[in-house]
């Protein structure tokens, strides 16, 4: 999709460190990390939200999980642990409308609090 920053990263038009890549998925460092390890994992195909990808290509969630596991092992945080997050639409805090998974680790990630 034109003017989608993550499509440009997937196409190699914006250079980044590719931590993982296969036919369907790319993983690269978050530009504003919130943890010592903060990796963004995207499908190469453009879907605005998890809702769209669930409808059109749900199997790609498996590809994202495989990339997350591979990345966690590569970064040496498979044993210490990590958190995977998808933000969807406004209340989910989604800012970039190309489906992406956040992989966070390298230190204890804060517990989710009761409201
Ligand atoms: P979200 O709020 O889930 O849409 O998160 C978007 C994430 O993308 C944020 O954590 C940003 O720091 C990250 N981000 C934005 N632009 C880039 C970029 N060019 N390269 C890597 N990460 C980016
Ligand atoms: Zn896109």
mmCIF file of C-alpha atoms and ligand atoms in Angstrom:
data_model
loop_
_atom_site.group_PDB
_atom_site.id
_atom_site.type_symbol
_atom_site.label_atom_id
_atom_site.label_comp_id
_atom_site.label_asym_id
_atom_site.label_seq_id
_atom_site.Cartn_x
_atom_site.Cartn_y
_atom_site.Cartn_z
ATOM 1 C CA UNK A 1 0.000 0.000 0.000
ATOM 2 C CA UNK A 2 1.434 3.395 -0.936
ATOM 3 C CA UNK A 3 2.240 5.632 1.995
ATOM 4 C CA UNK A 4 2.299 2.800 4.516
ATOM 5 C CA UNK A 5 5.592 2.909 6.403
ATOM 6 C CA UNK A 6 5.547 -0.802 7.251
ATOM 7 C CA UNK A 7 4.840 -1.745 3.592
ATOM 8 C CA UNK A 8 7.918 0.316 2.695
ATOM 9 C CA UNK A 9 10.006 -1.512 5.296
ATOM 10 C CA UNK A 10 8.682 -4.876 4.012
ATOM 11 C CA UNK A 11 9.604 -3.887 0.448
ATOM 12 C CA UNK A 12 13.092 -2.771 1.497
ATOM 13 C CA UNK A 13 12.389 0.857 0.505
ATOM 14 C CA UNK A 14 13.177 1.982 4.062
ATOM 15 C CA UNK A 15 16.333 0.273 5.310
ATOM 16 C CA UNK A 16 16.228 -1.489 8.660
ATOM 17 C CA UNK A 17 17.955 -4.360 10.420
ATOM 18 C CA UNK A 18 15.968 -7.423 9.408
ATOM 19 C CA UNK A 19 16.082 -9.686 12.444
ATOM 20 C CA UNK A 20 13.896 -12.315 10.759
ATOM 21 C CA UNK A 21 12.562 -12.629 7.235
ATOM 22 C CA UNK A 22 10.737 -15.314 5.281
ATOM 23 C CA UNK A 23 8.306 -15.230 2.361
ATOM 24 C CA UNK A 24 5.465 -13.840 4.472
ATOM 25 C CA UNK A 25 6.953 -11.971 7.420
ATOM 26 C CA UNK A 26 9.634 -9.447 8.429
ATOM 27 C CA UNK A 27 10.885 -8.582 11.941
ATOM 28 C CA UNK A 28 12.862 -5.424 12.726
ATOM 29 C CA UNK A 29 13.731 -3.272 15.782
ATOM 30 C CA UNK A 30 11.154 -0.777 17.049
ATOM 31 C CA UNK A 31 12.430 2.754 16.438
ATOM 32 C CA UNK A 32 11.306 3.862 19.945
ATOM 33 C CA UNK A 33 11.961 0.812 22.112
ATOM 34 C CA UNK A 34 10.133 0.516 25.448
ATOM 35 C CA UNK A 35 12.190 -2.504 26.595
ATOM 36 C CA UNK A 36 15.765 -3.724 26.023
ATOM 37 C CA UNK A 37 14.393 -6.025 23.325
ATOM 38 C CA UNK A 38 11.523 -4.467 21.331
ATOM 39 C CA UNK A 39 10.939 -6.002 17.931
ATOM 40 C CA UNK A 40 8.120 -5.312 15.458
ATOM 41 C CA UNK A 41 6.912 -8.326 13.465
ATOM 42 C CA UNK A 42 4.758 -7.720 10.391
ATOM 43 C CA UNK A 43 3.160 -9.638 7.551
ATOM 44 C CA UNK A 44 4.554 -8.449 4.201
ATOM 45 C CA UNK A 45 0.956 -8.189 2.916
ATOM 46 C CA UNK A 46 -0.883 -5.077 4.028
ATOM 47 C CA UNK A 47 -3.814 -5.478 6.418
ATOM 48 C CA UNK A 48 -4.932 -2.438 8.399
ATOM 49 C CA UNK A 49 -5.810 -4.281 11.600
ATOM 50 C CA UNK A 50 -5.869 -7.722 13.203
ATOM 51 C CA UNK A 51 -9.591 -7.794 12.362
ATOM 52 C CA UNK A 52 -8.873 -7.580 8.633
ATOM 53 C CA UNK A 53 -6.117 -10.197 8.754
ATOM 54 C CA UNK A 54 -8.361 -12.532 10.777
ATOM 55 C CA UNK A 55 -10.956 -12.302 7.997
ATOM 56 C CA UNK A 56 -8.633 -12.498 5.006
ATOM 57 C CA UNK A 57 -5.586 -14.566 5.991
ATOM 58 C CA UNK A 58 -5.826 -15.949 9.549
ATOM 59 C CA UNK A 59 -2.999 -18.409 8.835
ATOM 60 C CA UNK A 60 -0.576 -15.462 8.835
ATOM 61 C CA UNK A 61 -0.919 -15.237 12.638
ATOM 62 C CA UNK A 62 0.925 -18.571 12.703
ATOM 63 C CA UNK A 63 3.684 -17.086 10.559
ATOM 64 C CA UNK A 64 3.991 -14.123 12.945
ATOM 65 C CA UNK A 65 4.230 -16.523 15.922
ATOM 66 C CA UNK A 66 6.960 -18.519 14.223
ATOM 67 C CA UNK A 67 8.910 -15.302 13.586
ATOM 68 C CA UNK A 68 8.408 -14.265 17.240
ATOM 69 C CA UNK A 69 9.765 -17.575 18.558
ATOM 70 C CA UNK A 70 12.724 -17.455 16.193
ATOM 71 C CA UNK A 71 13.452 -13.836 17.163
ATOM 72 C CA UNK A 72 13.197 -14.574 20.913
ATOM 73 C CA UNK A 73 15.719 -17.402 20.538
ATOM 74 C CA UNK A 74 17.997 -15.264 18.365
ATOM 75 C CA UNK A 75 17.919 -12.485 21.002
ATOM 76 C CA UNK A 76 18.520 -14.979 23.824
ATOM 77 C CA UNK A 77 15.296 -14.149 25.687
ATOM 78 C CA UNK A 78 13.431 -17.418 25.095
ATOM 79 C CA UNK A 79 14.344 -18.676 28.587
ATOM 80 C CA UNK A 80 13.896 -15.375 30.473
ATOM 81 C CA UNK A 81 10.614 -14.716 28.683
ATOM 82 C CA UNK A 82 8.847 -12.053 26.682
ATOM 83 C CA UNK A 83 5.469 -10.510 25.924
ATOM 84 C CA UNK A 84 3.677 -10.386 22.565
ATOM 85 C CA UNK A 85 1.163 -7.600 21.920
ATOM 86 C CA UNK A 86 -1.184 -6.638 19.103
ATOM 87 C CA UNK A 87 -2.771 -3.192 19.391
ATOM 88 C CA UNK A 88 -6.056 -2.892 17.503
ATOM 89 C CA UNK A 89 -7.879 0.395 16.742
ATOM 90 C CA UNK A 90 -8.159 3.388 19.063
ATOM 91 C CA UNK A 91 -8.702 1.839 22.493
ATOM 92 C CA UNK A 92 -5.975 -0.712 21.748
ATOM 93 C CA UNK A 93 -3.575 2.163 21.119
ATOM 94 C CA UNK A 94 -2.902 1.326 17.465
ATOM 95 C CA UNK A 95 -0.975 4.098 15.709
ATOM 96 C CA UNK A 96 0.279 2.354 12.590
ATOM 97 C CA UNK A 97 -2.446 0.735 10.541
ATOM 98 C CA UNK A 98 -0.470 -2.185 9.119
ATOM 99 C CA UNK A 99 -0.851 -5.254 11.336
ATOM 100 C CA UNK A 100 2.127 -5.723 13.626
ATOM 101 C CA UNK A 101 3.070 -7.715 16.681
ATOM 102 C CA UNK A 102 5.278 -6.194 19.396
ATOM 103 C CA UNK A 103 7.805 -8.550 21.010
ATOM 104 C CA UNK A 104 9.016 -7.142 24.351
ATOM 105 C CA UNK A 105 11.651 -8.615 26.655
ATOM 106 C CA UNK A 106 15.107 -8.351 28.129
ATOM 107 C CA UNK A 107 13.745 -7.258 31.523
ATOM 108 C CA UNK A 108 10.571 -8.022 33.483
ATOM 109 C CA UNK A 109 7.673 -6.403 31.614
ATOM 110 C CA UNK A 110 5.295 -4.678 34.052
ATOM 111 C CA UNK A 111 2.317 -6.691 35.217
ATOM 112 C CA UNK A 112 -1.080 -5.776 33.881
ATOM 113 C CA UNK A 113 -2.908 -3.949 36.662
ATOM 114 C CA UNK A 114 -6.471 -4.328 37.826
ATOM 115 C CA UNK A 115 -8.559 -1.261 37.125
HETATM 116 P P1 LIG B 1 1.283 0.775 17.544
HETATM 117 O O1 LIG B 1 0.978 1.803 18.594
HETATM 118 O O2 LIG B 1 0.971 -0.622 18.009
HETATM 119 O O3 LIG B 1 0.666 1.113 16.211
HETATM 120 O O4 LIG B 1 2.868 0.785 17.410
HETATM 121 C C1 LIG B 1 3.578 1.291 16.344
HETATM 122 C C2 LIG B 1 5.031 1.074 16.707
HETATM 123 O O5 LIG B 1 5.811 1.260 15.535
HETATM 124 C C3 LIG B 1 5.574 2.052 17.766
HETATM 125 O O6 LIG B 1 6.118 1.302 18.850
HETATM 126 C C4 LIG B 1 6.647 2.836 17.012
HETATM 127 O O7 LIG B 1 7.754 3.161 17.818
HETATM 128 C C5 LIG B 1 7.015 1.882 15.893
HETATM 129 N N1 LIG B 1 7.554 2.507 14.687
HETATM 130 C C6 LIG B 1 7.085 3.578 14.023
HETATM 131 N N2 LIG B 1 7.825 3.863 12.932
HETATM 132 C C7 LIG B 1 8.797 2.922 12.891
HETATM 133 C C8 LIG B 1 9.888 2.665 12.012
HETATM 134 N N3 LIG B 1 10.137 3.426 10.943
HETATM 135 N N4 LIG B 1 10.700 1.613 12.296
HETATM 136 C C9 LIG B 1 10.476 0.846 13.377
HETATM 137 N N5 LIG B 1 9.448 1.035 14.232
HETATM 138 C C10 LIG B 1 8.630 2.059 14.007
HETATM 139 ZN ZN1 LIG B 2 1.182 -1.578 4.911
#
